[in-house]
Amino acid sequence: GQNIDQPTEMTATEGAIVQINCTYQTSGFNGLFWYQQHAGEAPTFLSYNVLDGLEEKGRFSSFLSRSKGYSYLLLKELQMKDSASYLCAVRDRDDNFNKFYFGSGTKLNVKP
Amino acid sequence: GAGVSQSPRYKVTKRGQDVALRCDPISGHVSLYWYRQALGQGPEFLTYFNYEAQQDKSGLPNDRFSAERPEGSISTLTIQRTEQRDSAMYRCASSLTSGGLSTDTQYFGPGTRLTVL
């Protein structure tokens, strides 16, 4: 099976930077995704990594190290609206079909 | 359609009744996934379709759960003889392809909140 671990909850201050870590173990790694989920809403796609390194999209960046089974999501210039759960998901390829495994999510609380 | 839709959005049923949850994926999307999400948890994989073929149903909890996608578009998740422990948010997601395209991601529907009394 796949194991995906991320912290349960984090708190940060508006305007600051926060890093949410994710570690994973998978047999057929084919990409790592980060999703944002506001309370009561569906997850929405934030970022994607398949190769090692940093991917930047505005205030959000995501990093991947495949050899270490490690990723992080970096949120800069935090805003109150960034308060949400952040889900780390691994795409696993089996017989040419993709399957997604999700972590339990990290609840981020942004304080004024 | 513009996005993934699910119906009903809320379903309250009595223990022992059967329920059918519907998912309408984004038009043209090949892959369709069903997940169950408990409060404060990430989505838990239930089953997966590639066109009309059910490729993986390893996440279905027991034989009371079944799913179909007969024409490769709309899918139905059926729970027979519901139990209180089945109460959860059931989410559907679709993606454009089934293979290894690197940019392919999932798009989630709003979910069906099932409550079994």
mmCIF file of N, CA and C in Angstrom, chain A residues 9-104:
data_model
loop_
_atom_site.group_PDB
_atom_site.id
_atom_site.type_symbol
_atom_site.label_atom_id
_atom_site.label_comp_id
_atom_site.label_asym_id
_atom_site.label_seq_id
_atom_site.Cartn_x
_atom_site.Cartn_y
_atom_site.Cartn_z
ATOM 1 N N GLU A 9 -2.143 19.775 11.816
ATOM 2 C CA GLU A 9 -2.582 21.168 11.910
ATOM 3 C C GLU A 9 -1.382 22.086 12.073
ATOM 4 N N MET A 10 -1.488 23.286 11.495
ATOM 5 C CA MET A 10 -0.446 24.300 11.635
ATOM 6 C C MET A 10 -1.119 25.660 11.779
ATOM 7 N N THR A 11 -0.415 26.554 12.441
ATOM 8 C CA THR A 11 -0.912 27.917 12.603
ATOM 9 C C THR A 11 0.176 28.887 12.157
ATOM 10 N N ALA A 12 -0.213 29.929 11.441
ATOM 11 C CA ALA A 12 0.739 30.930 10.978
ATOM 12 C C ALA A 12 0.055 32.297 10.974
ATOM 13 N N THR A 13 0.876 33.316 10.838
ATOM 14 C CA THR A 13 0.376 34.681 10.909
ATOM 15 C C THR A 13 0.225 35.271 9.511
ATOM 16 N N GLU A 14 -0.774 36.081 9.346
ATOM 17 C CA GLU A 14 -1.000 36.770 8.081
ATOM 18 C C GLU A 14 0.266 37.497 7.630
ATOM 19 N N GLY A 15 0.621 37.330 6.352
ATOM 20 C CA GLY A 15 1.821 37.968 5.807
ATOM 21 C C GLY A 15 3.076 37.131 5.915
ATOM 22 N N ALA A 16 3.029 36.083 6.700
ATOM 23 C CA ALA A 16 4.207 35.235 6.915
ATOM 24 C C ALA A 16 4.326 34.169 5.827
ATOM 25 N N ILE A 17 5.326 33.303 5.999
ATOM 26 C CA ILE A 17 5.551 32.166 5.107
ATOM 27 C C ILE A 17 5.347 30.886 5.914
ATOM 28 N N VAL A 18 4.718 29.893 5.313
ATOM 29 C CA VAL A 18 4.542 28.615 5.990
ATOM 30 C C VAL A 18 4.897 27.481 5.041
ATOM 31 N N GLN A 19 5.498 26.434 5.589
ATOM 32 C CA GLN A 19 5.880 25.259 4.804
ATOM 33 C C GLN A 19 5.152 24.045 5.356
ATOM 34 N N ILE A 20 4.437 23.344 4.494
ATOM 35 C CA ILE A 20 3.712 22.144 4.885
ATOM 36 C C ILE A 20 4.415 20.955 4.247
ATOM 37 N N ASN A 21 4.872 20.030 5.087
ATOM 38 C CA ASN A 21 5.642 18.886 4.611
ATOM 39 C C ASN A 21 4.769 17.668 4.358
ATOM 40 N N CYS A 22 5.242 16.829 3.465
ATOM 41 C CA CYS A 22 4.545 15.580 3.148
ATOM 42 C C CYS A 22 5.595 14.521 2.837
ATOM 43 N N THR A 23 5.489 13.379 3.478
ATOM 44 C CA THR A 23 6.343 12.249 3.133
ATOM 45 C C THR A 23 5.464 11.112 2.633
ATOM 46 N N TYR A 24 6.028 10.328 1.729
ATOM 47 C CA TYR A 24 5.216 9.280 1.121
ATOM 48 C C TYR A 24 6.050 8.050 0.815
ATOM 49 N N GLN A 25 5.359 6.935 0.704
ATOM 50 C CA GLN A 25 5.959 5.697 0.217
ATOM 51 C C GLN A 25 4.993 5.130 -0.809
ATOM 52 N N THR A 26 5.502 4.845 -2.003
ATOM 53 C CA THR A 26 4.639 4.323 -3.042
ATOM 54 C C THR A 26 5.426 3.423 -3.971
ATOM 55 N N SER A 27 4.734 2.519 -4.651
ATOM 56 C CA SER A 27 5.419 1.545 -5.489
ATOM 57 C C SER A 27 5.582 2.010 -6.933
ATOM 58 N N GLY A 28 4.651 2.813 -7.427
ATOM 59 C CA GLY A 28 4.700 3.237 -8.822
ATOM 60 C C GLY A 28 4.522 4.737 -8.961
ATOM 61 N N PHE A 29 5.397 5.484 -8.316
ATOM 62 C CA PHE A 29 5.239 6.936 -8.248
ATOM 63 C C PHE A 29 5.111 7.559 -9.642
ATOM 64 N N ASN A 30 4.078 8.383 -9.789
ATOM 65 C CA ASN A 30 3.859 9.054 -11.062
ATOM 66 C C ASN A 30 3.340 10.471 -10.832
ATOM 67 N N GLY A 31 3.856 11.105 -9.802
ATOM 68 C CA GLY A 31 3.512 12.498 -9.580
ATOM 69 C C GLY A 31 2.950 12.759 -8.200
ATOM 70 N N LEU A 32 3.198 13.962 -7.717
ATOM 71 C CA LEU A 32 2.680 14.368 -6.415
ATOM 72 C C LEU A 32 1.889 15.656 -6.580
ATOM 73 N N PHE A 33 0.727 15.698 -5.997
ATOM 74 C CA PHE A 33 -0.193 16.811 -6.154
ATOM 75 C C PHE A 33 -0.500 17.430 -4.794
ATOM 76 N N TRP A 34 -0.732 18.714 -4.808
ATOM 77 C CA TRP A 34 -1.245 19.411 -3.633
ATOM 78 C C TRP A 34 -2.607 19.997 -3.984
ATOM 79 N N TYR A 35 -3.550 19.803 -3.051
ATOM 80 C CA TYR A 35 -4.894 20.333 -3.200
ATOM 81 C C TYR A 35 -5.214 21.212 -2.001
ATOM 82 N N GLN A 36 -6.030 22.205 -2.240
ATOM 83 C CA GLN A 36 -6.558 23.050 -1.168
ATOM 84 C C GLN A 36 -8.026 22.714 -0.979
ATOM 85 N N GLN A 37 -8.435 22.610 0.275
ATOM 86 C CA GLN A 37 -9.845 22.318 0.538
ATOM 87 C C GLN A 37 -10.353 23.215 1.650
ATOM 88 N N HIS A 38 -11.222 24.139 1.299
ATOM 89 C CA HIS A 38 -11.887 24.954 2.312
ATOM 90 C C HIS A 38 -13.001 24.140 2.942
ATOM 91 N N ALA A 39 -13.319 24.494 4.183
ATOM 92 C CA ALA A 39 -14.317 23.748 4.943
ATOM 93 C C ALA A 39 -15.627 23.658 4.158
ATOM 94 N N GLY A 40 -16.127 22.452 4.015
ATOM 95 C CA GLY A 40 -17.406 22.245 3.353
ATOM 96 C C GLY A 40 -17.365 22.287 1.836
ATOM 97 N N GLU A 41 -16.154 22.403 1.275
ATOM 98 C CA GLU A 41 -16.046 22.490 -0.180
ATOM 99 C C GLU A 41 -15.229 21.318 -0.734
ATOM 100 N N ALA A 42 -15.224 21.205 -2.060
ATOM 101 C CA ALA A 42 -14.445 20.164 -2.725
ATOM 102 C C ALA A 42 -12.968 20.559 -2.781
ATOM 103 N N PRO A 43 -12.070 19.575 -2.801
ATOM 104 C CA PRO A 43 -10.651 19.898 -3.014
ATOM 105 C C PRO A 43 -10.441 20.539 -4.377
ATOM 106 N N THR A 44 -9.533 21.503 -4.428
ATOM 107 C CA THR A 44 -9.171 22.128 -5.705
ATOM 108 C C THR A 44 -7.669 22.023 -5.904
ATOM 109 N N PHE A 45 -7.275 21.806 -7.129
ATOM 110 C CA PHE A 45 -5.879 21.578 -7.489
ATOM 111 C C PHE A 45 -5.042 22.835 -7.265
ATOM 112 N N LEU A 46 -3.874 22.629 -6.641
ATOM 113 C CA LEU A 46 -2.937 23.739 -6.428
ATOM 114 C C LEU A 46 -1.674 23.590 -7.257
ATOM 115 N N SER A 47 -1.029 22.432 -7.131
ATOM 116 C CA SER A 47 0.262 22.285 -7.791
ATOM 117 C C SER A 47 0.576 20.821 -8.014
ATOM 118 N N TYR A 48 1.594 20.622 -8.831
ATOM 119 C CA TYR A 48 1.960 19.282 -9.260
ATOM 120 C C TYR A 48 3.470 19.201 -9.455
ATOM 121 N N ASN A 49 4.071 18.091 -8.998
ATOM 122 C CA ASN A 49 5.494 17.820 -9.247
ATOM 123 C C ASN A 49 5.639 16.378 -9.689
ATOM 124 N N VAL A 50 6.442 16.155 -10.717
ATOM 125 C CA VAL A 50 6.798 14.786 -11.089
ATOM 126 C C VAL A 50 8.306 14.617 -11.115
ATOM 127 N N LEU A 51 9.032 15.724 -11.344
ATOM 128 C CA LEU A 51 10.490 15.706 -11.306
ATOM 129 C C LEU A 51 10.968 16.413 -10.043
ATOM 130 N N ASP A 52 12.188 16.104 -9.638
ATOM 131 C CA ASP A 52 12.758 16.744 -8.461
ATOM 132 C C ASP A 52 12.902 18.241 -8.676
ATOM 133 N N GLY A 53 12.692 18.975 -7.602
ATOM 134 C CA GLY A 53 12.907 20.412 -7.678
ATOM 135 C C GLY A 53 11.703 21.203 -7.249
ATOM 136 N N LEU A 54 11.775 22.476 -7.506
ATOM 137 C CA LEU A 54 10.777 23.433 -7.044
ATOM 138 C C LEU A 54 9.925 23.920 -8.205
ATOM 139 N N GLU A 55 8.614 23.916 -7.996
ATOM 140 C CA GLU A 55 7.678 24.479 -8.953
ATOM 141 C C GLU A 55 7.007 25.679 -8.295
ATOM 142 N N GLU A 56 7.050 26.828 -8.971
ATOM 143 C CA GLU A 56 6.490 28.034 -8.382
ATOM 144 C C GLU A 56 5.283 28.507 -9.162
ATOM 145 N N LYS A 57 4.226 28.860 -8.402
ATOM 146 C CA LYS A 57 3.005 29.401 -9.011
ATOM 147 C C LYS A 57 2.515 30.528 -8.125
ATOM 148 N N GLY A 58 2.980 31.723 -8.409
ATOM 149 C CA GLY A 58 2.555 32.874 -7.627
ATOM 150 C C GLY A 58 3.006 32.760 -6.186
ATOM 151 N N ARG A 59 2.061 32.844 -5.254
ATOM 152 C CA ARG A 59 2.413 32.759 -3.832
ATOM 153 C C ARG A 59 2.676 31.332 -3.368
ATOM 154 N N PHE A 60 2.374 30.371 -4.227
ATOM 155 C CA PHE A 60 2.515 28.975 -3.847
ATOM 156 C C PHE A 60 3.680 28.327 -4.598
ATOM 157 N N SER A 61 4.454 27.525 -3.876
ATOM 158 C CA SER A 61 5.533 26.758 -4.477
ATOM 159 C C SER A 61 5.464 25.349 -3.921
ATOM 160 N N SER A 62 5.866 24.384 -4.730
ATOM 161 C CA SER A 62 5.914 23.015 -4.241
ATOM 162 C C SER A 62 7.237 22.395 -4.648
ATOM 163 N N PHE A 63 7.776 21.608 -3.726
ATOM 164 C CA PHE A 63 9.081 20.992 -3.911
ATOM 165 C C PHE A 63 8.927 19.478 -3.828
ATOM 166 N N LEU A 64 9.764 18.783 -4.598
ATOM 167 C CA LEU A 64 9.744 17.321 -4.570
ATOM 168 C C LEU A 64 11.161 16.770 -4.556
ATOM 169 N N SER A 65 11.377 15.749 -3.709
ATOM 170 C CA SER A 65 12.576 14.928 -3.751
ATOM 171 C C SER A 65 12.117 13.476 -3.823
ATOM 172 N N ARG A 66 12.231 12.877 -4.986
ATOM 173 C CA ARG A 66 11.763 11.513 -5.169
ATOM 174 C C ARG A 66 12.609 10.516 -4.390
ATOM 175 N N SER A 67 13.894 10.758 -4.304
ATOM 176 C CA SER A 67 14.774 9.818 -3.596
ATOM 177 C C SER A 67 14.458 9.787 -2.106
ATOM 178 N N LYS A 68 13.980 10.892 -1.582
ATOM 179 C CA LYS A 68 13.647 10.953 -0.159
ATOM 180 C C LYS A 68 12.166 10.735 0.107
ATOM 181 N N GLY A 69 11.364 10.633 -0.937
ATOM 182 C CA GLY A 69 9.921 10.481 -0.731
ATOM 183 C C GLY A 69 9.355 11.652 0.038
ATOM 184 N N TYR A 70 9.707 12.848 -0.401
ATOM 185 C CA TYR A 70 9.410 14.046 0.378
ATOM 186 C C TYR A 70 8.973 15.182 -0.530
ATOM 187 N N SER A 71 7.980 15.904 -0.049
ATOM 188 C CA SER A 71 7.523 17.096 -0.744
ATOM 189 C C SER A 71 7.137 18.152 0.278
ATOM 190 N N TYR A 72 7.150 19.386 -0.126
ATOM 191 C CA TYR A 72 6.570 20.426 0.706
ATOM 192 C C TYR A 72 5.840 21.446 -0.146
ATOM 193 N N LEU A 73 4.868 22.056 0.477
ATOM 194 C CA LEU A 73 4.123 23.166 -0.119
ATOM 195 C C LEU A 73 4.500 24.416 0.656
ATOM 196 N N LEU A 74 4.922 25.438 -0.071
ATOM 197 C CA LEU A 74 5.338 26.693 0.550
ATOM 198 C C LEU A 74 4.328 27.775 0.192
ATOM 199 N N LEU A 75 3.781 28.405 1.195
ATOM 200 C CA LEU A 75 2.828 29.485 0.971
ATOM 201 C C LEU A 75 3.443 30.784 1.485
ATOM 202 N N LYS A 76 3.543 31.762 0.606
ATOM 203 C CA LYS A 76 4.144 33.039 0.961
ATOM 204 C C LYS A 76 3.069 34.105 1.121
ATOM 205 N N GLU A 77 3.425 35.167 1.828
ATOM 206 C CA GLU A 77 2.529 36.315 2.005
ATOM 207 C C GLU A 77 1.118 35.833 2.366
ATOM 208 N N LEU A 78 1.072 35.089 3.440
ATOM 209 C CA LEU A 78 -0.191 34.456 3.826
ATOM 210 C C LEU A 78 -1.326 35.455 3.948
ATOM 211 N N GLN A 79 -2.475 35.021 3.493
ATOM 212 C CA GLN A 79 -3.695 35.803 3.603
ATOM 213 C C GLN A 79 -4.714 35.010 4.413
ATOM 214 N N MET A 80 -5.674 35.712 4.987
ATOM 215 C CA MET A 80 -6.670 35.035 5.812
ATOM 216 C C MET A 80 -7.405 33.965 5.010
ATOM 217 N N LYS A 81 -7.607 34.229 3.726
ATOM 218 C CA LYS A 81 -8.337 33.274 2.892
ATOM 219 C C LYS A 81 -7.566 31.974 2.645
ATOM 220 N N ASP A 82 -6.285 31.952 3.047
ATOM 221 C CA ASP A 82 -5.502 30.725 2.893
ATOM 222 C C ASP A 82 -5.812 29.721 4.004
ATOM 223 N N SER A 83 -6.591 30.122 4.971
ATOM 224 C CA SER A 83 -7.018 29.181 6.016
ATOM 225 C C SER A 83 -7.855 28.086 5.366
ATOM 226 N N ALA A 84 -7.339 26.870 5.397
ATOM 227 C CA ALA A 84 -7.969 25.744 4.712
ATOM 228 C C ALA A 84 -7.179 24.488 5.061
ATOM 229 N N SER A 85 -7.650 23.366 4.571
ATOM 230 C CA SER A 85 -6.864 22.130 4.655
ATOM 231 C C SER A 85 -6.091 21.954 3.369
ATOM 232 N N TYR A 86 -4.865 21.463 3.497
ATOM 233 C CA TYR A 86 -4.013 21.240 2.338
ATOM 234 C C TYR A 86 -3.715 19.749 2.259
ATOM 235 N N LEU A 87 -4.099 19.170 1.132
ATOM 236 C CA LEU A 87 -4.003 17.733 0.938
ATOM 237 C C LEU A 87 -2.839 17.397 0.027
ATOM 238 N N CYS A 88 -2.013 16.480 0.478
ATOM 239 C CA CYS A 88 -0.932 15.932 -0.334
ATOM 240 C C CYS A 88 -1.466 14.640 -0.955
ATOM 241 N N ALA A 89 -1.280 14.475 -2.260
ATOM 242 C CA ALA A 89 -1.782 13.283 -2.934
ATOM 243 C C ALA A 89 -0.714 12.734 -3.867
ATOM 244 N N VAL A 90 -0.552 11.431 -3.842
ATOM 245 C CA VAL A 90 0.419 10.773 -4.714
ATOM 246 C C VAL A 90 -0.336 10.030 -5.809
ATOM 247 N N ARG A 91 0.113 10.222 -7.028
ATOM 248 C CA ARG A 91 -0.445 9.472 -8.141
ATOM 249 C C ARG A 91 0.444 8.250 -8.376
ATOM 250 N N ASP A 92 -0.189 7.109 -8.359
ATOM 251 C CA ASP A 92 0.528 5.844 -8.473
ATOM 252 C C ASP A 92 0.108 5.171 -9.767
ATOM 253 N N ARG A 93 1.074 4.706 -10.526
ATOM 254 C CA ARG A 93 0.760 4.106 -11.814
ATOM 255 C C ARG A 93 0.854 2.591 -11.718
ATOM 256 N N ASP A 94 -0.251 1.948 -12.075
ATOM 257 C CA ASP A 94 -0.322 0.500 -11.988
ATOM 258 C C ASP A 94 -0.958 -0.017 -13.271
ATOM 259 N N ASP A 95 -0.218 -0.819 -14.050
ATOM 260 C CA ASP A 95 -0.740 -1.335 -15.308
ATOM 261 C C ASP A 95 -1.239 -0.213 -16.213
ATOM 262 N N ASN A 96 -0.501 0.846 -16.276
ATOM 263 C CA ASN A 96 -0.788 1.981 -17.144
ATOM 264 C C ASN A 96 -2.034 2.763 -16.735
ATOM 265 N N PHE A 97 -2.530 2.532 -15.529
ATOM 266 C CA PHE A 97 -3.634 3.329 -15.025
ATOM 267 C C PHE A 97 -3.193 4.061 -13.780
ATOM 268 N N ASN A 98 -3.706 5.278 -13.645
ATOM 269 C CA ASN A 98 -3.330 6.111 -12.513
ATOM 270 C C ASN A 98 -4.319 5.991 -11.380
ATOM 271 N N LYS A 99 -3.802 5.966 -10.180
ATOM 272 C CA LYS A 99 -4.622 5.907 -8.983
ATOM 273 C C LYS A 99 -4.062 6.939 -8.020
ATOM 274 N N PHE A 100 -4.923 7.612 -7.297
ATOM 275 C CA PHE A 100 -4.500 8.679 -6.403
ATOM 276 C C PHE A 100 -4.688 8.270 -4.946
ATOM 277 N N TYR A 101 -3.680 8.555 -4.145
ATOM 278 C CA TYR A 101 -3.749 8.309 -2.712
ATOM 279 C C TYR A 101 -3.546 9.637 -1.999
ATOM 280 N N PHE A 102 -4.431 9.919 -1.055
ATOM 281 C CA PHE A 102 -4.404 11.193 -0.357
ATOM 282 C C PHE A 102 -3.930 11.041 1.084
ATOM 283 N N GLY A 103 -3.209 12.060 1.536
ATOM 284 C CA GLY A 103 -2.927 12.168 2.955
ATOM 285 C C GLY A 103 -4.164 12.655 3.688
ATOM 286 N N SER A 104 -4.068 12.723 4.999
ATOM 287 C CA SER A 104 -5.208 13.139 5.817
ATOM 288 C C SER A 104 -5.444 14.642 5.790
#
